[in-house]
Every structure is written in C-alpha cells, then in structure tokens.
Short mmCIF file of C-alpha atoms and ligand atoms in Angstrom, two decimals:
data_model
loop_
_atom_site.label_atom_id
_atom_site.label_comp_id
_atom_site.label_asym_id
_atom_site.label_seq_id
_atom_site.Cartn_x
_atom_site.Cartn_y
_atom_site.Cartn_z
CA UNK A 1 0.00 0.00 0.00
CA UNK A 2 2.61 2.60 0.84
CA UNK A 3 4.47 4.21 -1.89
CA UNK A 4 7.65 5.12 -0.70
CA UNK A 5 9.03 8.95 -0.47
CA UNK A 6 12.20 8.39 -2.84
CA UNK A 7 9.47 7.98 -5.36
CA UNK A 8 8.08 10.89 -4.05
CA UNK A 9 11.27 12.93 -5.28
CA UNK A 10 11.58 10.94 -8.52
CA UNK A 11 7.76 11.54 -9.38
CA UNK A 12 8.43 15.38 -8.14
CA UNK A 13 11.20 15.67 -10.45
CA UNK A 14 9.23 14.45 -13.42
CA UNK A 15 5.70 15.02 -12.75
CA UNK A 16 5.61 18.49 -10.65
CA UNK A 17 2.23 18.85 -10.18
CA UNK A 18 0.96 16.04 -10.09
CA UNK A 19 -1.97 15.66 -7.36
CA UNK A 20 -1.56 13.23 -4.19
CA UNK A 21 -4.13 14.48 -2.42
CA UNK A 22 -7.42 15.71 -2.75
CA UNK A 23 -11.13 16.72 -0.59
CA UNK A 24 -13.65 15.96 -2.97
CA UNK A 25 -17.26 17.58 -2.69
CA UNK A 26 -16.50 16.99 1.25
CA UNK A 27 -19.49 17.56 3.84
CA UNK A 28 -18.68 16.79 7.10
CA UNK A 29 -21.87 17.37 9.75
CA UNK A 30 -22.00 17.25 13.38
CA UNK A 31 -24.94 16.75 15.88
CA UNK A 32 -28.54 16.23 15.40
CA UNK A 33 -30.89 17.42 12.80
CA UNK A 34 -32.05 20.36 14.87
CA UNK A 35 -29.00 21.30 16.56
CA UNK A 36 -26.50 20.57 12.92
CA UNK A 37 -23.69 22.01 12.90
CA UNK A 38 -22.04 22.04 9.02
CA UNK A 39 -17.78 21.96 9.56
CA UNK A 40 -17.24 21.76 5.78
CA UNK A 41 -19.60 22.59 3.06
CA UNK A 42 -18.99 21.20 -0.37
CA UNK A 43 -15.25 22.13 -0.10
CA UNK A 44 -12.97 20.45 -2.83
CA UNK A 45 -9.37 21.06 -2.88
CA UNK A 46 -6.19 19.15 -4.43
CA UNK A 47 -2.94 18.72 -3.38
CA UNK A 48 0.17 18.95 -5.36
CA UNK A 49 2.65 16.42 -4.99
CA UNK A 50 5.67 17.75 -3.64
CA UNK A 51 4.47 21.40 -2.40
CA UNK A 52 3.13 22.45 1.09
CA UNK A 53 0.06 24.15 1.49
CA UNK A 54 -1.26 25.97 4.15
CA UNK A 55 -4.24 26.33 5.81
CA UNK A 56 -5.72 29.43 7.48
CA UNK A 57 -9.22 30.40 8.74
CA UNK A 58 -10.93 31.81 11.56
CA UNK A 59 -11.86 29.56 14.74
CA UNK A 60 -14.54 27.38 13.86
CA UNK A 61 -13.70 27.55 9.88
CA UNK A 62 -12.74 23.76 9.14
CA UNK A 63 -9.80 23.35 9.44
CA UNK A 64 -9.21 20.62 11.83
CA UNK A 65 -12.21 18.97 10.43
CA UNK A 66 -10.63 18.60 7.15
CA UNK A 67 -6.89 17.80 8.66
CA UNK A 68 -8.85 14.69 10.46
CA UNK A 69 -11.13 13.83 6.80
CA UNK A 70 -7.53 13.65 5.02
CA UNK A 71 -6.12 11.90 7.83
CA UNK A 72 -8.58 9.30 8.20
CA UNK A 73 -9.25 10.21 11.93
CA UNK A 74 -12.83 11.49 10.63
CA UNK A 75 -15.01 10.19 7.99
CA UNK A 76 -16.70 12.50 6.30
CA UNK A 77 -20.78 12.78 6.02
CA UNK A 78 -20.82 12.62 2.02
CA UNK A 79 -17.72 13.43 -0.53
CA UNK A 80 -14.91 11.70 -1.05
CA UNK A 81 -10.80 11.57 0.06
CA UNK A 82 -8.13 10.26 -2.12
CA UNK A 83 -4.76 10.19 -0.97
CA UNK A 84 -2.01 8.44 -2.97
CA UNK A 85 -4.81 6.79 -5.51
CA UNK A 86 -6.79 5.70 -2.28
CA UNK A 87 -10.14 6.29 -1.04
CA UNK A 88 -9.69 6.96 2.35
CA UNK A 89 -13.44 8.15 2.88
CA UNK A 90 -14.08 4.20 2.20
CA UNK A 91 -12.03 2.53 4.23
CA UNK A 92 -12.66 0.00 7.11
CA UNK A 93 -11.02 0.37 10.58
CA UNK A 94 -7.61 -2.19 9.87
CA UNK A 95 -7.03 -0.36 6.36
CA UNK A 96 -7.01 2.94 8.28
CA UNK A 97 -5.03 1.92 10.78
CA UNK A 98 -2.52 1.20 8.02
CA UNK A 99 -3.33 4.12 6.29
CA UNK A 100 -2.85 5.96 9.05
CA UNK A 101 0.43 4.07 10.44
CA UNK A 102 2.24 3.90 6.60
CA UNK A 103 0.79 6.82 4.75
CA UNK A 104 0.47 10.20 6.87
CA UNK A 105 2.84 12.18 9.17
CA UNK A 106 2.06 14.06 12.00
CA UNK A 107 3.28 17.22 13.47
CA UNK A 108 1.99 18.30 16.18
CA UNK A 109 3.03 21.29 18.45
CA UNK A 110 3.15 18.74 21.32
CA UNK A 111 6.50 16.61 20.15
CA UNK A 112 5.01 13.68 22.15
CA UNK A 113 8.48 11.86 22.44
CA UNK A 114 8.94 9.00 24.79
CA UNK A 115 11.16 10.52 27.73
CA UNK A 116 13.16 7.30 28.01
CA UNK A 117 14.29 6.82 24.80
CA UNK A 118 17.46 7.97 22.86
CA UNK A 119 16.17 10.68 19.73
CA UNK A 120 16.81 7.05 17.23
CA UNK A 121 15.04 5.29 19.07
CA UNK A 122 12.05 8.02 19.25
CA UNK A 123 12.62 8.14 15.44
CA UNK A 124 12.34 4.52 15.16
CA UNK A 125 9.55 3.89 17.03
CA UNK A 126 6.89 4.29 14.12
CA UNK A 127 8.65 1.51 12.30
CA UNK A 128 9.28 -1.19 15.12
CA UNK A 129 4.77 -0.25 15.95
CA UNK A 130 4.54 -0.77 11.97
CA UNK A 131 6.49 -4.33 12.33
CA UNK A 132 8.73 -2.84 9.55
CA UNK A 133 12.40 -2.91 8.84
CA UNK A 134 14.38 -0.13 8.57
CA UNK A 135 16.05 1.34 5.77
CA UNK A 136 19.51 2.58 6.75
CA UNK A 137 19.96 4.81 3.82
CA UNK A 138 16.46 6.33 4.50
CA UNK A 139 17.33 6.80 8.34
CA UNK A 140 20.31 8.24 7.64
CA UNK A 141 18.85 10.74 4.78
CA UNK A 142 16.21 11.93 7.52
CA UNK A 143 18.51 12.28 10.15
CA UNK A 144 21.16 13.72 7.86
CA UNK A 145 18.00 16.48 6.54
CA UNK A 146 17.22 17.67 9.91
CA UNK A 147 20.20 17.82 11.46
CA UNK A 148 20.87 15.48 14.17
CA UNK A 149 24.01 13.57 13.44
CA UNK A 150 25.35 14.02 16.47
CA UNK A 151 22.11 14.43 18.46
CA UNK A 152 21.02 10.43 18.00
CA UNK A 153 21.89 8.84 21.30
CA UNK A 154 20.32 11.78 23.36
CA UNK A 155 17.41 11.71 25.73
CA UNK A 156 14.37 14.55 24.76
CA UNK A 157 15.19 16.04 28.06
CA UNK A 158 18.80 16.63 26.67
CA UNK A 159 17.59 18.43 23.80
CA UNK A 160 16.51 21.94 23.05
CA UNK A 161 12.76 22.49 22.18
CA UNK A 162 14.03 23.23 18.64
CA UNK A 163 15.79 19.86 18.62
CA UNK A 164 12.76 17.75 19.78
CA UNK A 165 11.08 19.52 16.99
CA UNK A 166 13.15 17.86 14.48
CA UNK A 167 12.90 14.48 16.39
CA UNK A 168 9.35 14.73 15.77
CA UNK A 169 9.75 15.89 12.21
CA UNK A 170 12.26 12.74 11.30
CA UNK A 171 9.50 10.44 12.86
CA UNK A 172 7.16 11.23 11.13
CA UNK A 173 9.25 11.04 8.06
CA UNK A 174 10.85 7.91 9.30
CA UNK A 175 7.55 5.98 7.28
CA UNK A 176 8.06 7.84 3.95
CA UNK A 177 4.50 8.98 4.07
CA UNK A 178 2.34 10.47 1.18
CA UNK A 179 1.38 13.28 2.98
CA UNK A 180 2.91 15.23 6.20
CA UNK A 181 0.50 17.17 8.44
CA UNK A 182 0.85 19.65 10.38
CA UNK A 183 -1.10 20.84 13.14
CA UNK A 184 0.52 24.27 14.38
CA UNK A 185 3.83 22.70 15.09
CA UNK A 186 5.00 25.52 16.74
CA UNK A 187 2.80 28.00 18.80
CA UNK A 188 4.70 26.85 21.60
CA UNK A 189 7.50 27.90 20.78
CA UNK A 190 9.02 31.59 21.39
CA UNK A 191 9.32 34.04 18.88
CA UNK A 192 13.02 33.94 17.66
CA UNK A 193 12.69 30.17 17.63
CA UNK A 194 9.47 30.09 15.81
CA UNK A 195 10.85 32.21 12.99
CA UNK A 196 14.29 30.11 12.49
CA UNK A 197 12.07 26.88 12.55
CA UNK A 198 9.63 27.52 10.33
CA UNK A 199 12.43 28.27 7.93
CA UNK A 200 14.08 24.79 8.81
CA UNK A 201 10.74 23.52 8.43
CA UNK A 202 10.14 24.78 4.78
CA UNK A 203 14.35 23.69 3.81
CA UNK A 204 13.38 19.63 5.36
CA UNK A 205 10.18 19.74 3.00
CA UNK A 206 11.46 20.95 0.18
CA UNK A 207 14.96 18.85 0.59
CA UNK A 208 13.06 16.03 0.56
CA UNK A 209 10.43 16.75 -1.79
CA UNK A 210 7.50 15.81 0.51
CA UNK A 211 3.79 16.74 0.25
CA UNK A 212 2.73 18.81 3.11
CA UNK A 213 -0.70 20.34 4.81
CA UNK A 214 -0.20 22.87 7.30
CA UNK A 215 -2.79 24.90 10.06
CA UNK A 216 -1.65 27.86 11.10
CA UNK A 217 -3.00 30.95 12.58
CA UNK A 218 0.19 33.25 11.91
CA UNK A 219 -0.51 34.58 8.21
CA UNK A 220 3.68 35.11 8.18
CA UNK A 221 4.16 31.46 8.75
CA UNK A 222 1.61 30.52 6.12
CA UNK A 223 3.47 33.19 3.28
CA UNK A 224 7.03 32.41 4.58
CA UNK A 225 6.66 28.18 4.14
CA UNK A 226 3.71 27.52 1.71
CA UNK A 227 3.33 26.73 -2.26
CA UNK A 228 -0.06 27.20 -1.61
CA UNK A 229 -2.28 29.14 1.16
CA UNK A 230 -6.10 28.24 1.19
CA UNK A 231 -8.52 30.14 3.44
CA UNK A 232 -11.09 28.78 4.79
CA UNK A 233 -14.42 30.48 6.07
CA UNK A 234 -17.81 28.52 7.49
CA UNK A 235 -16.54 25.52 5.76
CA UNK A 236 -15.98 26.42 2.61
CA UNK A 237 -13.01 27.85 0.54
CA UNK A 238 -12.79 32.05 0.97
CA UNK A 239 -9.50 31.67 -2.03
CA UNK A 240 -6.96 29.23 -2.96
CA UNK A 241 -3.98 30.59 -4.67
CA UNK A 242 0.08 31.32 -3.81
CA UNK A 243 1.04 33.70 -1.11
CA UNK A 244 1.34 35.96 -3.70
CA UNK A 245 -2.11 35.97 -5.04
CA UNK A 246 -4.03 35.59 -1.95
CA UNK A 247 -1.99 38.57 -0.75
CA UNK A 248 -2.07 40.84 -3.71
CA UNK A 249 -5.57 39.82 -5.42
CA UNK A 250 -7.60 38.68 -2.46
CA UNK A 251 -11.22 37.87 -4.51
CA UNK A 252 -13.22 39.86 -1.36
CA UNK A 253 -13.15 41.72 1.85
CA UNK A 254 -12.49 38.68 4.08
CA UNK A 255 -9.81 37.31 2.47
CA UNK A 256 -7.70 40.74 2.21
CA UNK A 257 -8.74 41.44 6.10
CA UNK A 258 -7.58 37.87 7.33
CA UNK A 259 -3.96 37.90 5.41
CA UNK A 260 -2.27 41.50 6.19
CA UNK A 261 -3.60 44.56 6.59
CA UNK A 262 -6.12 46.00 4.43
CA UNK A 263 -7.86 49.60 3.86
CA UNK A 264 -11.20 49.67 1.97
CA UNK A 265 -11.85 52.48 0.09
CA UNK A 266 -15.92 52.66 -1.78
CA UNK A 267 -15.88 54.51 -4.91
CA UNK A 268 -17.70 55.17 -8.22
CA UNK A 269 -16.33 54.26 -12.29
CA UNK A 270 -16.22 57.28 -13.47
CA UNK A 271 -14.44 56.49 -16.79
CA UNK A 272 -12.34 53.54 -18.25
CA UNK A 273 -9.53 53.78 -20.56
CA UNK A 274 -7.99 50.55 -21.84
CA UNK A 275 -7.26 49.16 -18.04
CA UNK A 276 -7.25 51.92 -15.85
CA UNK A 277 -10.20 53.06 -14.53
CA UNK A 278 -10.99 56.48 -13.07
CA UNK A 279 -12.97 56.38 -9.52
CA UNK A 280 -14.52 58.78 -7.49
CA UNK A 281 -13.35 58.59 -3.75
CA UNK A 282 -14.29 60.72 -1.26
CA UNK A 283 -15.13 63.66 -3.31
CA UNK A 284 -12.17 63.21 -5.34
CA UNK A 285 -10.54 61.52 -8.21
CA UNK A 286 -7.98 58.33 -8.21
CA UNK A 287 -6.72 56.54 -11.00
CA UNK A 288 -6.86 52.52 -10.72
CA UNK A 289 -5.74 49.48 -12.71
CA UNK A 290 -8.96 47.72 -13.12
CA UNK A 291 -8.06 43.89 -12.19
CA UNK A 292 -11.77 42.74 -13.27
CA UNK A 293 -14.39 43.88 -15.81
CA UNK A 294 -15.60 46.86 -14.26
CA UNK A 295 -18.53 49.43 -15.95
CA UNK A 296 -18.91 53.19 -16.10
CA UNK A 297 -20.97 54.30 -12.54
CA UNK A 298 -20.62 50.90 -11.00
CA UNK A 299 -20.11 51.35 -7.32
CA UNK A 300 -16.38 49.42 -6.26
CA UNK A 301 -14.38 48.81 -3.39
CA UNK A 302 -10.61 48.91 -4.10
CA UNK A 303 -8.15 47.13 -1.18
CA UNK A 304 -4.89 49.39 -0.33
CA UNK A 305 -2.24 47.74 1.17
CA UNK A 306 -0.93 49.80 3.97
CA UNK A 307 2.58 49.92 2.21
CA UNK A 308 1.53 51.04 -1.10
CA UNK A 309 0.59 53.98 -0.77
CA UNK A 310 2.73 57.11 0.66
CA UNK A 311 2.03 60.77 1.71
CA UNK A 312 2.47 63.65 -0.47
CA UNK A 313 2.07 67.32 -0.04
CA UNK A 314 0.86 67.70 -3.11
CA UNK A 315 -0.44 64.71 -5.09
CA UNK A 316 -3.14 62.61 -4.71
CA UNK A 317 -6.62 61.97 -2.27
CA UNK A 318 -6.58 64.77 0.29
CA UNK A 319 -6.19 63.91 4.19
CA UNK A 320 -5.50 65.01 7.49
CA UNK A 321 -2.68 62.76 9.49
CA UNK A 322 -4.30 61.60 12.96
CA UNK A 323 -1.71 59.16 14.25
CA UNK A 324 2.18 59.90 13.27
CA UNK A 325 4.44 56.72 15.14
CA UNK A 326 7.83 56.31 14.64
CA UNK A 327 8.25 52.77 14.37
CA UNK A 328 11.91 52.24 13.68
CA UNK A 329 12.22 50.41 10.54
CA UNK A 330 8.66 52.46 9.18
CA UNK A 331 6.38 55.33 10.22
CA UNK A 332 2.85 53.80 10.58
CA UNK A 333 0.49 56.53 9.91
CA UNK A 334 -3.28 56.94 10.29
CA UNK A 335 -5.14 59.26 7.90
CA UNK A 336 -8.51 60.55 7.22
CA UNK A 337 -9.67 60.39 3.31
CA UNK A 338 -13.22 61.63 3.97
CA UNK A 339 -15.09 59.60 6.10
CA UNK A 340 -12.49 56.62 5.80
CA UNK A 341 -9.61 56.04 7.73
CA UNK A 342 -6.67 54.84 5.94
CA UNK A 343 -3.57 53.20 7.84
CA UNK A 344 -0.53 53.54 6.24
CA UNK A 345 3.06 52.37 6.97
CA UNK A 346 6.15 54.25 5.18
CA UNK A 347 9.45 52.26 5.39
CA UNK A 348 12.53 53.45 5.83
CA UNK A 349 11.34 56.97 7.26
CA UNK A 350 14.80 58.26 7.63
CA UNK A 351 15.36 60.36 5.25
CA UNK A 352 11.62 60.91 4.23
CA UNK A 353 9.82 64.09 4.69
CA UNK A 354 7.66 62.89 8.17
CA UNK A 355 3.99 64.06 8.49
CA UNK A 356 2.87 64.96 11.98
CA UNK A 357 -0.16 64.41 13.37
CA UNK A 358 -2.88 67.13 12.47
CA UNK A 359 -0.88 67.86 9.44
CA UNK A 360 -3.21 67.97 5.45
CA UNK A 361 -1.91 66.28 2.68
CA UNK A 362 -2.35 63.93 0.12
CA UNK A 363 -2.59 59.75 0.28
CA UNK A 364 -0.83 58.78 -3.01
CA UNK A 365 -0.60 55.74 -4.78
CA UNK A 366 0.20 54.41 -8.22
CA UNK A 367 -2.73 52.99 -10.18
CA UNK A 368 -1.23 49.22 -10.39
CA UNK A 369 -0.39 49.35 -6.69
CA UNK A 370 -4.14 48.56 -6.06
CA UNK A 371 -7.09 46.29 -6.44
CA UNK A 372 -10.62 45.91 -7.21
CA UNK A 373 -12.41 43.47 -5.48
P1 LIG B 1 -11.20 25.11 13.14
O1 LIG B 1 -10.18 24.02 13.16
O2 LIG B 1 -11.12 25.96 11.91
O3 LIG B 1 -11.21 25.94 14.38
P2 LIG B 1 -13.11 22.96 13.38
O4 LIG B 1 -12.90 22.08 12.22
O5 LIG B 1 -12.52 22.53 14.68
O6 LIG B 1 -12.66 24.45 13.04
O7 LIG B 1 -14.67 23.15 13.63
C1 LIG B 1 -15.59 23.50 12.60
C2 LIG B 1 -17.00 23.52 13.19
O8 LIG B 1 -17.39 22.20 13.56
C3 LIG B 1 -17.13 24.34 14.46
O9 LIG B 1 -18.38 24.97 14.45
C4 LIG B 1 -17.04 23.31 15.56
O10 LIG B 1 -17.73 23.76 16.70
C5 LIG B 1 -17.70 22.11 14.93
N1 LIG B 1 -17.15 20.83 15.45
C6 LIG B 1 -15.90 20.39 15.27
N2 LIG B 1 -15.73 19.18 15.85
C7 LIG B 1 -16.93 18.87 16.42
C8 LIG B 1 -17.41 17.74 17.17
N3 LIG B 1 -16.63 16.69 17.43
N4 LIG B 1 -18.70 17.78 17.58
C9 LIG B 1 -19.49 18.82 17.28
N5 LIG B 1 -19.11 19.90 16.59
C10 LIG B 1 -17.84 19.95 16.15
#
C-alpha cells in the first residue's frame, strides 16, 4: 500500500504537479438534525505532490475537520478523500489503521516523544509499531536532513525544544509517508525560535520533496513556508492561490482582512480607458488598474495595502494625518480620506519628509499598486 518517499522525489522531479491528495465535494456534519452544525460545506481542494500548502481560517472555519477527513481520523458525512490513488473516505477500521500508520505524518506542536528513549530510538519507534524494517539509507537521509548527526543517542530532556522539533519531524518522516501534516507545530515555541524553525521547516520539506498540509493561525508562517495558502471560512473555501495571489488579489473583503492589513476604500467608475479606470473617492478623483471587468458608474471597493501607498504634499486623495508613530524600521500613519480612515506604513522613514499628526496632505498611490475586489 505505501508508496515510498524516494518515489516521491523521482515523481516530483518528473511530474511536478501532479496531485496526491485531494477533498472531494467533502461535507462533514455534526450533531442532530435540529442542533446541525455544518464543519465543511462542499469544499474540494487538491494537493500537489511535492508542495506544502497551508491552511488558514478563523476559529470554527474547518480546518481541523478537514486535517482529520484527510487523515482518516474522521469520515466525512458525504464526498470523497483520495490520498495516494486511495479512497480513504471508504475505508474499514484495519485499512485505516494502516493508512494511518504507513501513509500520513504528523506534526503536532506537542512533540510527544517518549522521555526514556534515545532521539533514534524516538525516530524509530513508528517503524518497530509498523512491524517494519528499517532502511539505513532512508534513516540516515532523515537524520542527515534535519540535522541530528550528532544528536542520535540523546534523551528529549537533553535536547533543546528546537531539537525535539526535528525528532518529531524525522519520525514522522521515518515511514516515507504520502502526505505530512501539520497541526501548528510551533505555537509553543518563542518568537526567535518560531521564525528560524519555520524556515528549517520549509528547507526539510522541500529537501526532501514531501507533500505537506499545514494549520496555522500566523498569516507570516503561512506566506514564509507555503506553495499554496487556502482560506477557509464557514466551511468552505474564501481563495486558494500562492502567497502571492491571496496577498495581492484577495477575490473579497475577508480574504484581504484575514492575510495583512487591508484599507477599503468605496468609490464610483467614473471612466475607463484601456485598463485603468478612473474612480470617485471621497469627493475626489484616483486613478486605478482595473483587475476585473468593471462598468462606467458601477459602485467598487478597491483594497490598499498599507505599504503602497505614501504621503504627499501635493499629489493625490486629500487627508488630514491623525496618528504619526515612529516605528523604527517604518512610520505607521493613520489618515482621514473623507469619512475613511486609511492606515498607512512608510518604510525606511529616515530620510523621508515625516507628516505629523494634524498635518493635510495627500494619500498617493500608483494605479497598479491597487485592487478591485
Ligand atoms: P477550526 O479548526 O477551523 O477551528 P473545526 O474544524 O474545529 O474548526 O470546527 C468547525 C466547526 O465544527 C465548528 O463549528 C465546531 O464547533 C464544529 N465541530 C468540530 N468538531 C466537532 C465535534 N466533534 N462535535 C461537534 N461539533 C464539532
């Protein structure tokens, strides 16, 4: 049944994109008819073979509910769950306790390692449970991938929290499973160690060429480590796309809210040329590059990123400064356009002309720095 993850990098290297994994039409329904509670709603998503995706949402969207469907810990109400060519959705209890054993990896951010055991033997122990032998060159790839060469023969208590991390990481590799998932690995982990390991995190996956689901709640995480970021919202899918696109052309209000900051500003078409399109805001006129068909007096909102815009004293939406902070590495500004407040953050404020609060002047921004929902 299991296909092994050396195949996993051949197949990578010659098929890229090739899907492992996939929530099909998935409901999932909890509790009785009067009291139902719907955790996923029709949601259908692939996954790549090879890339990590990650998986963000507000309490209550999903996500765990669809971690457990692809993980066989849940069967789904109706809709289906292929991993590696197999129904999962269908199986009996023995073939998902194999499935479950041979084919998926779990990160948790408890490490769950066995106190009395050396890090190989902790690494091992899926193998010796599985009644299945070990391949040397494997071990020694994992080990070798993480980093703990010289680590093997220590207790967990011996080793850092970032080290028991990567114990927990070669375990679950240790099986060569289709699919790795992680269930925010590390919100218990401070800051500074957070950052460096979810950059170790995205090096192991990509050095070995595994296919990965990962929950987070920290939006940087899910840019900084993912192929792929889907949002989730009352069980179905808000946008699937890159960081990139989920970041610069979130499809509505929710989407741009939940990943970075986001101002809204309502205005009118006023005119189109080619694919710039010329909105009233406030009063006043702004030039935008119109990312979807848009008509002459439709009513639009357009998203500004906080960093792509800057203040003027001469050019652009008028507006009085209310908050003027000194950040270090930016000056985070708030300003009124009209009724709207705007937040805006200018980097590198050193040698920029600074705006003080009570000050007028002029939000500017270039017409592709925008977007039209
Ligand atoms: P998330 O992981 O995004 O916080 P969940 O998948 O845990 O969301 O939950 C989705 C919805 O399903 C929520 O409304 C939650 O209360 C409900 N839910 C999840 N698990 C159960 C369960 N075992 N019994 C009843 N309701 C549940």
């Amino acid at each position: 049944m299991a296909r092994h993850g050396r195949q996993h990098i051949e197949q990578h290297e010659s098929d890229g994109n090739a899907v492992v994994a996939s929530a099909i039409d998935l409901v999932k329904t909890y509790g009785a008819d009067d009291a139902q509670v719907r955790a996923l709603d029709h949601l259908s998503v692939d996954f790549a073979r090879g890339e990590m995706t990650a998986i963000m949402g507000p309490s209550g969207s999903g996500k765990s509910t669809l971690m457990h469907c692809m993980a066989g810990l849940d069967q789904p109400t109706s809709g289906k769950v292929m991993v590696e060519g197999l129904e999962v959705s269908s199986m009996n209890q023995r073939q998902l306790t194999r499935f479950r054993r041979e084919q998926i990896g779990f990160i948790f951010q408890s490490f769950n390692l066995v106190p009395t055991l050396s890090a190989e033997e902790n690494i091992l122990l899926p193998l010796q449970i599985a009644k299945k032998p070990i391949d040397r060159a494997w071990f020694d790839k994992v080990v070798s991938v993480v980093g703990l060469q010289q680590r093997l023969s220590h207790r967990p208590s011996q080793l850092s929290g970032g080290q028991q991390q990567r114990v927990a990481l070669a375990r679950a590799l240790v099986v060569e499973p289709g699919v790795l998932l992680f269930d925010e690995p590390l919100s218990n982990l401070d800051a500074k160690l957070r950052v460096s390991m979810r950059t170790e995190i995205r090096r192991i996956q990509q050095e070995v060429g595994i296919t990965a689901i990962y929950v987070t709640h920290d939006q940087s995480e899910a840019m900084a480590l993912s192929d792929q970021i889907i949002i989730m919202n009352k069980g179905v899918v808000a946008q699937i796309g890159t960081p990139q696109e989920i970041y610069f052309h979130p499809v509505s209000e929710f989407v741009a809210d939940f990943i970075g900051e986001a101002n809204f500003l309502r205005g009118k078409v006023l005119a189109l040329e080619g694919n710039t399109a010329t909105l009233a805001i406030e009063g006043e006129t702004a030039h935008v590059e119109a990312t979807r068909p848009v008509s002459v007096g439709e009513e639009v909102t357009m998203v500004l990123r906080p960093e792509s815009a800057t203040l003027t004293e001469d050019r652009g939406l008028p507006c009085k400064v209310e908050v003027s902070c000194f950040m270090g590495s930016y000056q985070n500004y708030h300003v009124r356009v009209g009724e709207t407040l705007v937040k805006l953050t200018e980097y590198n404020p050193k040698n920029k002309r600074i705006f003080a609060q009570g000050e007028n002047c002029f939000v500017h921004f270039d017409a592709n720095a925008t977007h039209i929902l």
